[in-house]
CSV table of C-alpha atoms in Angstrom, one decimal:
chain,number,residue,atom,x,y,z
A,29,UNK,CA,2.2,11.3,12.0
A,30,UNK,CA,4.5,12.9,14.5
A,31,UNK,CA,7.4,11.1,16.1
A,32,UNK,CA,6.7,9.7,19.6
A,33,UNK,CA,7.5,12.0,22.6
A,34,UNK,CA,10.5,9.9,23.7
A,35,UNK,CA,12.2,10.7,20.4
A,36,UNK,CA,11.3,14.4,20.2
A,37,UNK,CA,14.9,15.2,21.1
A,38,UNK,CA,15.8,14.3,17.5
A,39,UNK,CA,14.0,17.5,16.3
A,40,UNK,CA,16.3,19.6,18.5
A,41,UNK,CA,19.5,18.5,16.9
A,42,UNK,CA,20.6,21.2,14.5
A,43,UNK,CA,23.3,19.3,12.6
A,44,UNK,CA,21.4,16.0,12.0
A,45,UNK,CA,22.7,13.8,9.2
A,46,UNK,CA,20.8,14.3,6.0
A,47,UNK,CA,19.8,10.6,6.1
A,48,UNK,CA,17.9,11.2,9.4
A,49,UNK,CA,16.3,14.4,8.0
A,50,UNK,CA,15.0,12.6,4.9
A,51,UNK,CA,13.9,9.5,6.9
A,52,UNK,CA,11.9,11.7,9.4
A,53,UNK,CA,10.1,13.3,6.6
A,54,UNK,CA,8.6,9.9,5.8
A,55,UNK,CA,7.8,9.0,9.4
A,56,UNK,CA,4.4,7.4,9.8
A,57,UNK,CA,4.1,6.2,6.2
A,58,UNK,CA,1.8,3.1,6.4
A,59,UNK,CA,1.1,0.1,4.2
A,60,UNK,CA,-2.5,-0.2,3.1
A,61,UNK,CA,-4.1,-3.2,4.8
A,62,UNK,CA,-5.7,-5.9,2.7
A,63,UNK,CA,-5.7,-5.8,-1.1
A,64,UNK,CA,-4.9,-2.1,-1.4
A,65,UNK,CA,-1.4,-0.5,-1.8
A,66,UNK,CA,0.1,2.7,-0.6
A,67,UNK,CA,0.9,4.5,-3.8
A,68,UNK,CA,3.5,6.6,-2.0
A,69,UNK,CA,5.5,3.4,-1.2
A,70,UNK,CA,5.1,2.1,-4.8
A,71,UNK,CA,6.2,5.5,-6.2
A,72,UNK,CA,9.6,5.2,-4.3
A,73,UNK,CA,10.6,2.3,-6.6
A,74,UNK,CA,9.5,4.3,-9.7
A,75,UNK,CA,11.6,7.3,-8.5
A,76,UNK,CA,14.6,5.1,-7.9
A,77,UNK,CA,14.3,3.2,-11.2
A,78,UNK,CA,16.1,0.0,-12.2
A,79,UNK,CA,14.6,-3.4,-12.4
A,80,UNK,CA,13.1,-2.8,-9.0
A,81,UNK,CA,10.7,-0.2,-10.4
A,82,UNK,CA,8.9,-2.9,-12.5
A,83,UNK,CA,9.2,-5.5,-9.8
A,84,UNK,CA,7.9,-3.5,-6.9
A,85,UNK,CA,4.2,-3.2,-7.5
A,86,UNK,CA,2.7,-4.2,-4.1
A,87,UNK,CA,3.4,-2.7,-0.6
A,88,UNK,CA,3.1,-6.3,0.7
A,89,UNK,CA,6.6,-6.9,-0.8
A,90,UNK,CA,9.2,-6.3,1.9
A,91,UNK,CA,10.2,-2.6,1.7
A,92,UNK,CA,12.8,-1.9,4.3
A,93,UNK,CA,15.5,-1.8,1.6
A,94,UNK,CA,13.3,0.4,-0.6
A,95,UNK,CA,12.9,2.8,2.3
A,96,UNK,CA,16.7,3.0,2.9
A,97,UNK,CA,17.2,3.5,-0.8
A,98,UNK,CA,14.7,6.4,-1.2
A,99,UNK,CA,16.2,8.1,1.9
A,100,UNK,CA,19.7,7.7,0.5
A,101,UNK,CA,18.7,9.0,-2.9
A,102,UNK,CA,16.9,12.1,-1.5
A,103,UNK,CA,19.9,12.8,0.8
A,104,UNK,CA,22.1,12.6,-2.2
A,105,UNK,CA,24.0,9.5,-1.0
A,106,UNK,CA,24.7,6.4,-2.9
A,107,UNK,CA,22.2,3.6,-3.3
A,108,UNK,CA,23.3,-0.1,-3.3
A,109,UNK,CA,22.6,-2.4,-6.2
A,110,UNK,CA,19.7,-4.7,-5.4
A,111,UNK,CA,18.4,-2.2,-2.9
A,112,UNK,CA,15.3,-4.2,-2.1
A,113,UNK,CA,17.5,-7.0,-0.6
A,114,UNK,CA,18.2,-5.8,3.0
A,115,UNK,CA,21.5,-7.7,3.2
A,116,UNK,CA,22.8,-5.8,0.2
A,117,UNK,CA,23.1,-2.8,2.4
A,118,UNK,CA,26.0,-4.5,4.3
A,119,UNK,CA,28.2,-3.3,1.5
A,120,UNK,CA,27.1,0.3,1.5
A,121,UNK,CA,29.7,3.1,1.7
A,122,UNK,CA,32.0,2.5,4.7
A,123,UNK,CA,31.9,-0.4,7.1
A,124,UNK,CA,32.3,0.5,10.8
A,125,UNK,CA,32.2,-1.5,14.0
A,126,UNK,CA,29.3,-1.6,16.4
A,127,UNK,CA,31.5,0.4,18.9
A,128,UNK,CA,31.6,3.3,16.4
A,129,UNK,CA,27.9,3.4,15.3
A,130,UNK,CA,26.1,6.7,15.6
A,131,UNK,CA,23.1,8.7,14.5
A,132,UNK,CA,22.2,8.1,10.9
A,133,UNK,CA,24.4,5.1,10.3
A,134,UNK,CA,22.9,2.1,8.5
A,135,UNK,CA,22.3,-1.0,10.5
A,136,UNK,CA,21.7,-4.4,8.8
A,137,UNK,CA,20.2,-7.1,10.9
A,138,UNK,CA,19.8,-10.9,10.3
A,139,UNK,CA,16.4,-12.5,10.7
A,140,UNK,CA,14.7,-15.8,9.6
A,141,UNK,CA,14.1,-15.6,5.9
A,142,UNK,CA,16.4,-12.7,5.2
A,143,UNK,CA,17.5,-9.4,6.7
A,144,UNK,CA,16.4,-6.0,7.8
A,145,UNK,CA,17.9,-2.5,7.3
A,146,UNK,CA,17.3,0.8,9.0
A,147,UNK,CA,19.0,3.9,10.4
A,148,UNK,CA,20.6,4.1,13.9
A,149,UNK,CA,18.8,6.6,16.2
A,150,UNK,CA,19.8,5.4,19.7
A,151,UNK,CA,20.4,2.3,21.8
A,152,UNK,CA,19.8,0.8,25.2
A,153,UNK,CA,21.6,-2.0,26.9
A,154,UNK,CA,20.1,-4.8,24.7
A,155,UNK,CA,18.6,-3.1,21.6
A,156,UNK,CA,19.2,-0.5,18.9
A,157,UNK,CA,16.4,2.1,18.3
A,158,UNK,CA,16.1,1.9,14.5
A,159,UNK,CA,14.3,4.3,12.2
A,160,UNK,CA,13.2,2.2,9.3
A,161,UNK,CA,10.5,1.2,6.9
A,162,UNK,CA,8.4,-2.0,6.9
A,163,UNK,CA,8.6,-2.1,10.7
A,164,UNK,CA,5.1,-3.2,11.7
A,165,UNK,CA,4.1,-2.2,8.2
A,166,UNK,CA,5.1,1.4,8.7
A,167,UNK,CA,8.0,3.9,8.9
A,168,UNK,CA,8.7,4.2,12.6
A,169,UNK,CA,11.4,3.7,15.3
A,170,UNK,CA,11.6,0.2,16.6
A,171,UNK,CA,13.8,-1.6,19.1
A,172,UNK,CA,15.8,-4.4,17.5
A,173,UNK,CA,18.0,-6.7,19.6
A,174,UNK,CA,21.7,-6.0,19.4
A,175,UNK,CA,22.4,-9.7,19.0
A,176,UNK,CA,20.8,-9.6,15.6
A,177,UNK,CA,23.2,-7.0,14.2
A,178,UNK,CA,25.0,-8.2,11.1
A,179,UNK,CA,26.7,-5.0,9.8
A,180,UNK,CA,27.1,-1.3,10.4
A,181,UNK,CA,27.7,1.2,7.6
A,182,UNK,CA,28.5,4.9,7.6
A,183,UNK,CA,28.1,7.5,4.8
A,184,UNK,CA,31.4,8.8,3.4
A,185,UNK,CA,31.1,12.3,4.8
A,186,UNK,CA,33.3,15.1,3.7
A,187,UNK,CA,32.7,16.6,7.1
A,188,UNK,CA,31.0,14.2,9.6
A,189,UNK,CA,28.2,16.1,11.5
A,190,UNK,CA,29.0,16.3,15.3
A,191,UNK,CA,25.6,14.6,15.9
A,192,UNK,CA,26.9,11.3,14.4
A,193,UNK,CA,27.5,9.7,17.7
A,194,UNK,CA,26.0,7.2,20.1
A,195,UNK,CA,22.8,8.2,22.0
A,196,UNK,CA,21.6,6.1,24.9
A,197,UNK,CA,18.0,5.7,26.1
A,198,UNK,CA,16.1,3.7,28.6
A,199,UNK,CA,14.9,0.3,27.5
A,200,UNK,CA,11.2,0.6,27.0
A,201,UNK,CA,8.8,-1.0,24.6
A,202,UNK,CA,8.8,-4.3,22.8
A,203,UNK,CA,11.8,-5.6,20.9
A,204,UNK,CA,11.0,-6.6,17.3
A,205,UNK,CA,11.4,-10.2,16.4
A,206,UNK,CA,10.7,-10.1,12.7
A,207,UNK,CA,10.2,-6.9,10.7
A,208,UNK,CA,8.8,-8.6,7.5
């Protein structure tokens, strides 16, 4: 699946963070509805290893943290312990403020029953545009209310790409209430 037209500008950025490059390669990955499972999603846990590889056997298990972990691994960045737990990502690499957040940074959100994790793409007045997994059962870009932001984290770059900055967009589309 190709990214929506309103986010095509991402493809024209020549020095994108590796995290965004890897995440975009997985754009459109979908859970299998009903009793089936997307073996691609299941294979991410096997590729990452750890106790999660044996635990993660159904794509109905929340997988936003799994998506963040496979993106980080493939981009040669660190992966947090207990990567399936979204709130674990609040301790990843370097904490930054919401004022500093930019393309490719990890955003952790609170929600009833847990949390959610994804990658900053852009923002509007009230929401972040987040590239993440398990957003409406797929990898996509979703608007999430700024009021739900719990933590912002940035990769420890040797040389930070110039594209790691804020991007502003018009507010259009629904704001996600619960990504589980």
